C-alpha cells in the first residue's frame, strides 16, 4: 500500500477555527510532502530509460512500462487529492489557505495549430454610471488548448477592456469558467484524454507519444494531473448513477480481478472491480439503463454489501458466497433483502468446457437442450412481463422439467469424480434459483448484462495490464461508470463528456440529475 493513500483528506474536519487552521496546515504539508516521492520515482524511470538505450532488453521495457503506469497513477492521485483538499478547506475556512506554490512556466502553445478566436464583447454602457462614452483601453487574451475529433486547435478567448470617459470605470466581460481553473485544456481535450484511457484503453504515456507526433508536447504528468482533476469533478455524477442503479428492483452483479501495483513489495496484488447493472429494456421498461462500478482491494462479503447497500428485489449473480447473506430471510419480515436468480450462462459454460476438452456426446446433448431455453428467450425479448411469463410457463417450464430428469439420469451413469459430474451437481444444487426466472417476466435467464459490463475491463487489462494503486482503481470505477452508462443510453461518450465537463463545475449540485446520461442532449 502506498504510504500516503490513507490521507488527512478523509479525516473529519474540526469545528474550532484554531484547530481548523492547524488542520489546513497539515493538509498542505501532506500534499507537498508527496513531491519528493514522485521525484524519486521519476529519477528511477530516467535511469531505466538510460539502461534501455544502452542495452535493449524486454525485461527493461516491461519495467519502464510499469514505472510509467505507476507514476501516471500517483500523479493522478496527487491532483485529485489536491482538488479534494482545496474544496474541503476553502469552503469552511478560506482564510487559512496560504498562497499556492509557484507553478512551472508553461510552454507556449505550438504556432502551427489553427487558432479560433472567441471575442467576449464588453457591455455597451458603463455598469457604474450608465454612460455610453466607453473607450477601448486594451484586451486580455487567454489561449486554451482544445481537441476536436482528429486534430488539435487553439481557442483564443479575447476580452476587450473598456474605460468609461465619464467615471473612469473599467468594463470587461469575465473569462468563461474552465474545467481546470487557470488551466490550459478545454473540455473537448479533457474528454478525449479520458475516453482514450478508459474506453480505448490507452495509458497516458502512450497518449503523450501520440500527441507528440502532432507537434503537441503533453507530458504524462500533465495528462495525469488532468485526469485527477476530472475524477474529482465527476465523482458526484458517478454516485448519482449508482443511486439510480441501486433503486432498481431487478439487478445484475458481478466482479472481476484487477492487478494492482504494490510498490512497497515490488510486485502486483489483486484488487476487484465490482459492477451492478440495472437494465430493464428486455421487458419493455422505460426506466433508463445504467451501470455502476466500485473498486475494492479485496473480495470480502463487506465489499458486496457496499456495492448493493439498500438494494431490494431480485439479484442476478453467480454463486459467490459473499452474496448469500442477501438471500437470508429477515427475522422481522421473513423475506430476504434480495432473491437469488442464478445464471444459466454460468451453468452452460461448465458443461461447454467439458465438451471442448473431451468432445463428449453427452455434453453435446445437454448443450443443445440448454440452447433451446436461450432460443425461447431470444424470441420473447422486448415483450411485456406478462407475455414473457405466459410463454415461459407454456414452453420453458416443461423443457426445464425434462432437463432436470436428464441431468439426474446422466449423473447416475457417469463417474462422480468426473468434471461433467461436477458441472451437473453445480446446476442441480442451484435448481431453484436457476429456474426462478420463469416465475416473473421481469427476470432474465442469465447474468449476461453484468458480464457485458465487465468486458471493457477485461479488454483494458490486456493493454494497461494493471492499475497503479488502489486510488487508481477508484478513479477507474468513477470514469467507467459514466462512460459505460452513456454508451448504454445510446450516447457517443466523448461528445457527452465534452459537454458535461464544460458545464459541471458551474452546475448547481441540487440539479445534478439534469446531467445524467438519460436526461442529457446536445445543446441546440
mmCIF file of C-alpha atoms in Angstrom, residues 124-262:
data_model
loop_
_atom_site.group_PDB
_atom_site.id
_atom_site.type_symbol
_atom_site.label_atom_id
_atom_site.label_comp_id
_atom_site.label_asym_id
_atom_site.label_seq_id
_atom_site.Cartn_x
_atom_site.Cartn_y
_atom_site.Cartn_z
ATOM 1 C CA UNK A 124 -22.080 48.980 -24.324
ATOM 2 C CA UNK A 125 -22.859 51.016 -21.220
ATOM 3 C CA UNK A 126 -20.865 51.650 -18.079
ATOM 4 C CA UNK A 127 -22.209 49.416 -15.285
ATOM 5 C CA UNK A 128 -21.222 52.059 -12.706
ATOM 6 C CA UNK A 129 -22.881 55.220 -14.050
ATOM 7 C CA UNK A 130 -24.819 54.175 -17.158
ATOM 8 C CA UNK A 131 -22.720 56.319 -19.529
ATOM 9 C CA UNK A 132 -22.267 55.149 -23.122
ATOM 10 C CA UNK A 133 -18.969 57.016 -23.589
ATOM 11 C CA UNK A 134 -16.636 54.000 -23.344
ATOM 12 C CA UNK A 135 -13.052 53.916 -24.607
ATOM 13 C CA UNK A 136 -11.160 50.760 -25.578
ATOM 14 C CA UNK A 137 -8.037 50.597 -23.374
ATOM 15 C CA UNK A 138 -6.775 47.072 -24.015
ATOM 16 C CA UNK A 139 -7.603 43.397 -24.448
ATOM 17 C CA UNK A 140 -6.771 40.356 -22.337
ATOM 18 C CA UNK A 141 -6.269 37.069 -24.147
ATOM 19 C CA UNK A 142 -6.147 33.517 -22.829
ATOM 20 C CA UNK A 143 -5.207 30.570 -25.014
ATOM 21 C CA UNK A 144 -6.918 27.252 -24.311
ATOM 22 C CA UNK A 145 -5.695 24.061 -25.978
ATOM 23 C CA UNK A 146 -8.701 22.194 -27.335
ATOM 24 C CA UNK A 147 -9.208 18.941 -29.181
ATOM 25 C CA UNK A 148 -11.835 18.219 -31.802
ATOM 26 C CA UNK A 149 -12.060 14.785 -33.426
ATOM 27 C CA UNK A 150 -8.858 14.084 -35.387
ATOM 28 C CA UNK A 151 -6.992 17.318 -34.658
ATOM 29 C CA UNK A 152 -5.971 19.951 -32.145
ATOM 30 C CA UNK A 153 -6.789 23.631 -32.285
ATOM 31 C CA UNK A 154 -6.208 26.638 -30.049
ATOM 32 C CA UNK A 155 -9.139 28.741 -28.894
ATOM 33 C CA UNK A 156 -8.117 32.324 -28.072
ATOM 34 C CA UNK A 157 -10.519 33.944 -25.622
ATOM 35 C CA UNK A 158 -10.309 37.674 -26.346
ATOM 36 C CA UNK A 159 -11.828 40.107 -23.815
ATOM 37 C CA UNK A 160 -11.601 43.799 -24.729
ATOM 38 C CA UNK A 161 -11.290 46.253 -21.830
ATOM 39 C CA UNK A 162 -13.439 49.380 -21.977
ATOM 40 C CA UNK A 163 -12.945 52.505 -19.883
ATOM 41 C CA UNK A 164 -15.756 54.982 -19.169
ATOM 42 C CA UNK A 165 -14.797 58.543 -20.089
ATOM 43 C CA UNK A 166 -17.214 59.961 -17.564
ATOM 44 C CA UNK A 167 -16.451 57.952 -14.402
ATOM 45 C CA UNK A 168 -13.313 56.036 -15.475
ATOM 46 C CA UNK A 169 -14.856 52.658 -14.576
ATOM 47 C CA UNK A 170 -13.186 49.818 -16.492
ATOM 48 C CA UNK A 171 -15.571 47.276 -18.049
ATOM 49 C CA UNK A 172 -14.633 43.806 -19.274
ATOM 50 C CA UNK A 173 -16.534 40.564 -19.795
ATOM 51 C CA UNK A 174 -15.466 37.883 -17.307
ATOM 52 C CA UNK A 175 -13.436 34.925 -18.554
ATOM 53 C CA UNK A 176 -15.699 31.873 -19.062
ATOM 54 C CA UNK A 177 -15.015 29.271 -16.408
ATOM 55 C CA UNK A 178 -12.669 26.462 -17.429
ATOM 56 C CA UNK A 179 -12.831 22.813 -16.323
ATOM 57 C CA UNK A 180 -9.479 23.301 -14.576
ATOM 58 C CA UNK A 181 -9.086 26.730 -13.019
ATOM 59 C CA UNK A 182 -6.329 28.679 -14.785
ATOM 60 C CA UNK A 183 -5.682 25.503 -16.767
ATOM 61 C CA UNK A 184 -4.711 25.036 -20.388
ATOM 62 C CA UNK A 185 -7.045 22.227 -21.556
ATOM 63 C CA UNK A 186 -10.509 22.744 -22.947
ATOM 64 C CA UNK A 187 -13.376 20.340 -22.214
ATOM 65 C CA UNK A 188 -13.017 18.573 -25.571
ATOM 66 C CA UNK A 189 -9.375 17.733 -24.927
ATOM 67 C CA UNK A 190 -10.108 16.531 -21.401
ATOM 68 C CA UNK A 191 -12.957 14.344 -22.685
ATOM 69 C CA UNK A 192 -10.662 12.897 -25.356
ATOM 70 C CA UNK A 193 -7.946 12.016 -22.817
ATOM 71 C CA UNK A 194 -10.472 10.283 -20.551
ATOM 72 C CA UNK A 195 -12.069 8.335 -23.405
ATOM 73 C CA UNK A 196 -8.664 7.333 -24.756
ATOM 74 C CA UNK A 197 -7.643 5.960 -21.358
ATOM 75 C CA UNK A 198 -10.865 4.373 -20.101
ATOM 76 C CA UNK A 199 -12.681 3.452 -23.327
ATOM 77 C CA UNK A 200 -9.862 2.969 -25.848
ATOM 78 C CA UNK A 201 -7.545 1.648 -23.097
ATOM 79 C CA UNK A 202 -4.528 3.813 -23.968
ATOM 80 C CA UNK A 203 -2.265 4.555 -20.962
ATOM 81 C CA UNK A 204 -1.305 8.180 -20.546
ATOM 82 C CA UNK A 205 2.331 7.748 -21.534
ATOM 83 C CA UNK A 206 1.206 6.269 -24.861
ATOM 84 C CA UNK A 207 -1.207 9.153 -25.393
ATOM 85 C CA UNK A 208 1.673 11.548 -24.748
ATOM 86 C CA UNK A 209 3.671 9.869 -27.523
ATOM 87 C CA UNK A 210 0.712 10.083 -29.921
ATOM 88 C CA UNK A 211 0.148 13.789 -29.254
ATOM 89 C CA UNK A 212 3.855 14.483 -29.743
ATOM 90 C CA UNK A 213 3.512 13.240 -33.338
ATOM 91 C CA UNK A 214 1.103 16.165 -33.888
ATOM 92 C CA UNK A 215 3.707 18.549 -32.527
ATOM 93 C CA UNK A 216 1.895 18.980 -29.206
ATOM 94 C CA UNK A 217 4.051 18.161 -26.201
ATOM 95 C CA UNK A 218 1.871 16.986 -23.312
ATOM 96 C CA UNK A 219 3.864 15.169 -20.662
ATOM 97 C CA UNK A 220 2.386 12.154 -18.962
ATOM 98 C CA UNK A 221 2.495 14.054 -15.682
ATOM 99 C CA UNK A 222 0.388 16.855 -17.213
ATOM 100 C CA UNK A 223 -2.191 14.385 -18.511
ATOM 101 C CA UNK A 224 -2.233 12.638 -15.128
ATOM 102 C CA UNK A 225 -2.965 15.916 -13.361
ATOM 103 C CA UNK A 226 -5.894 16.495 -15.707
ATOM 104 C CA UNK A 227 -7.300 13.006 -15.090
ATOM 105 C CA UNK A 228 -7.073 13.513 -11.321
ATOM 106 C CA UNK A 229 -8.936 16.822 -11.558
ATOM 107 C CA UNK A 230 -11.660 15.275 -13.714
ATOM 108 C CA UNK A 231 -12.096 12.258 -11.431
ATOM 109 C CA UNK A 232 -12.760 14.616 -8.522
ATOM 110 C CA UNK A 233 -15.112 16.806 -10.573
ATOM 111 C CA UNK A 234 -17.129 13.894 -11.994
ATOM 112 C CA UNK A 235 -17.349 11.726 -8.842
ATOM 113 C CA UNK A 236 -20.761 13.176 -7.762
ATOM 114 C CA UNK A 237 -22.202 12.308 -11.194
ATOM 115 C CA UNK A 238 -20.980 8.711 -10.861
ATOM 116 C CA UNK A 239 -22.565 8.477 -7.406
ATOM 117 C CA UNK A 240 -25.862 9.770 -8.820
ATOM 118 C CA UNK A 241 -25.746 6.991 -11.417
ATOM 119 C CA UNK A 242 -25.039 4.496 -8.628
ATOM 120 C CA UNK A 243 -28.059 5.741 -6.697
ATOM 121 C CA UNK A 244 -30.270 5.149 -9.744
ATOM 122 C CA UNK A 245 -28.893 1.639 -10.207
ATOM 123 C CA UNK A 246 -29.468 0.676 -6.574
ATOM 124 C CA UNK A 247 -33.121 1.713 -6.638
ATOM 125 C CA UNK A 248 -33.883 -0.887 -9.302
ATOM 126 C CA UNK A 249 -35.928 -3.944 -8.336
ATOM 127 C CA UNK A 250 -34.094 -6.188 -10.837
ATOM 128 C CA UNK A 251 -30.296 -6.051 -10.593
ATOM 129 C CA UNK A 252 -27.302 -7.847 -12.103
ATOM 130 C CA UNK A 253 -23.995 -8.004 -10.213
ATOM 131 C CA UNK A 254 -20.533 -9.450 -10.705
ATOM 132 C CA UNK A 255 -16.887 -8.647 -10.110
ATOM 133 C CA UNK A 256 -13.585 -9.152 -11.884
ATOM 134 C CA UNK A 257 -9.967 -9.183 -10.702
ATOM 135 C CA UNK A 258 -7.730 -6.190 -11.414
ATOM 136 C CA UNK A 259 -3.961 -6.495 -10.901
ATOM 137 C CA UNK A 260 -2.801 -3.506 -8.848
ATOM 138 C CA UNK A 261 0.781 -2.361 -8.420
ATOM 139 C CA UNK A 262 2.087 -2.732 -4.887
#
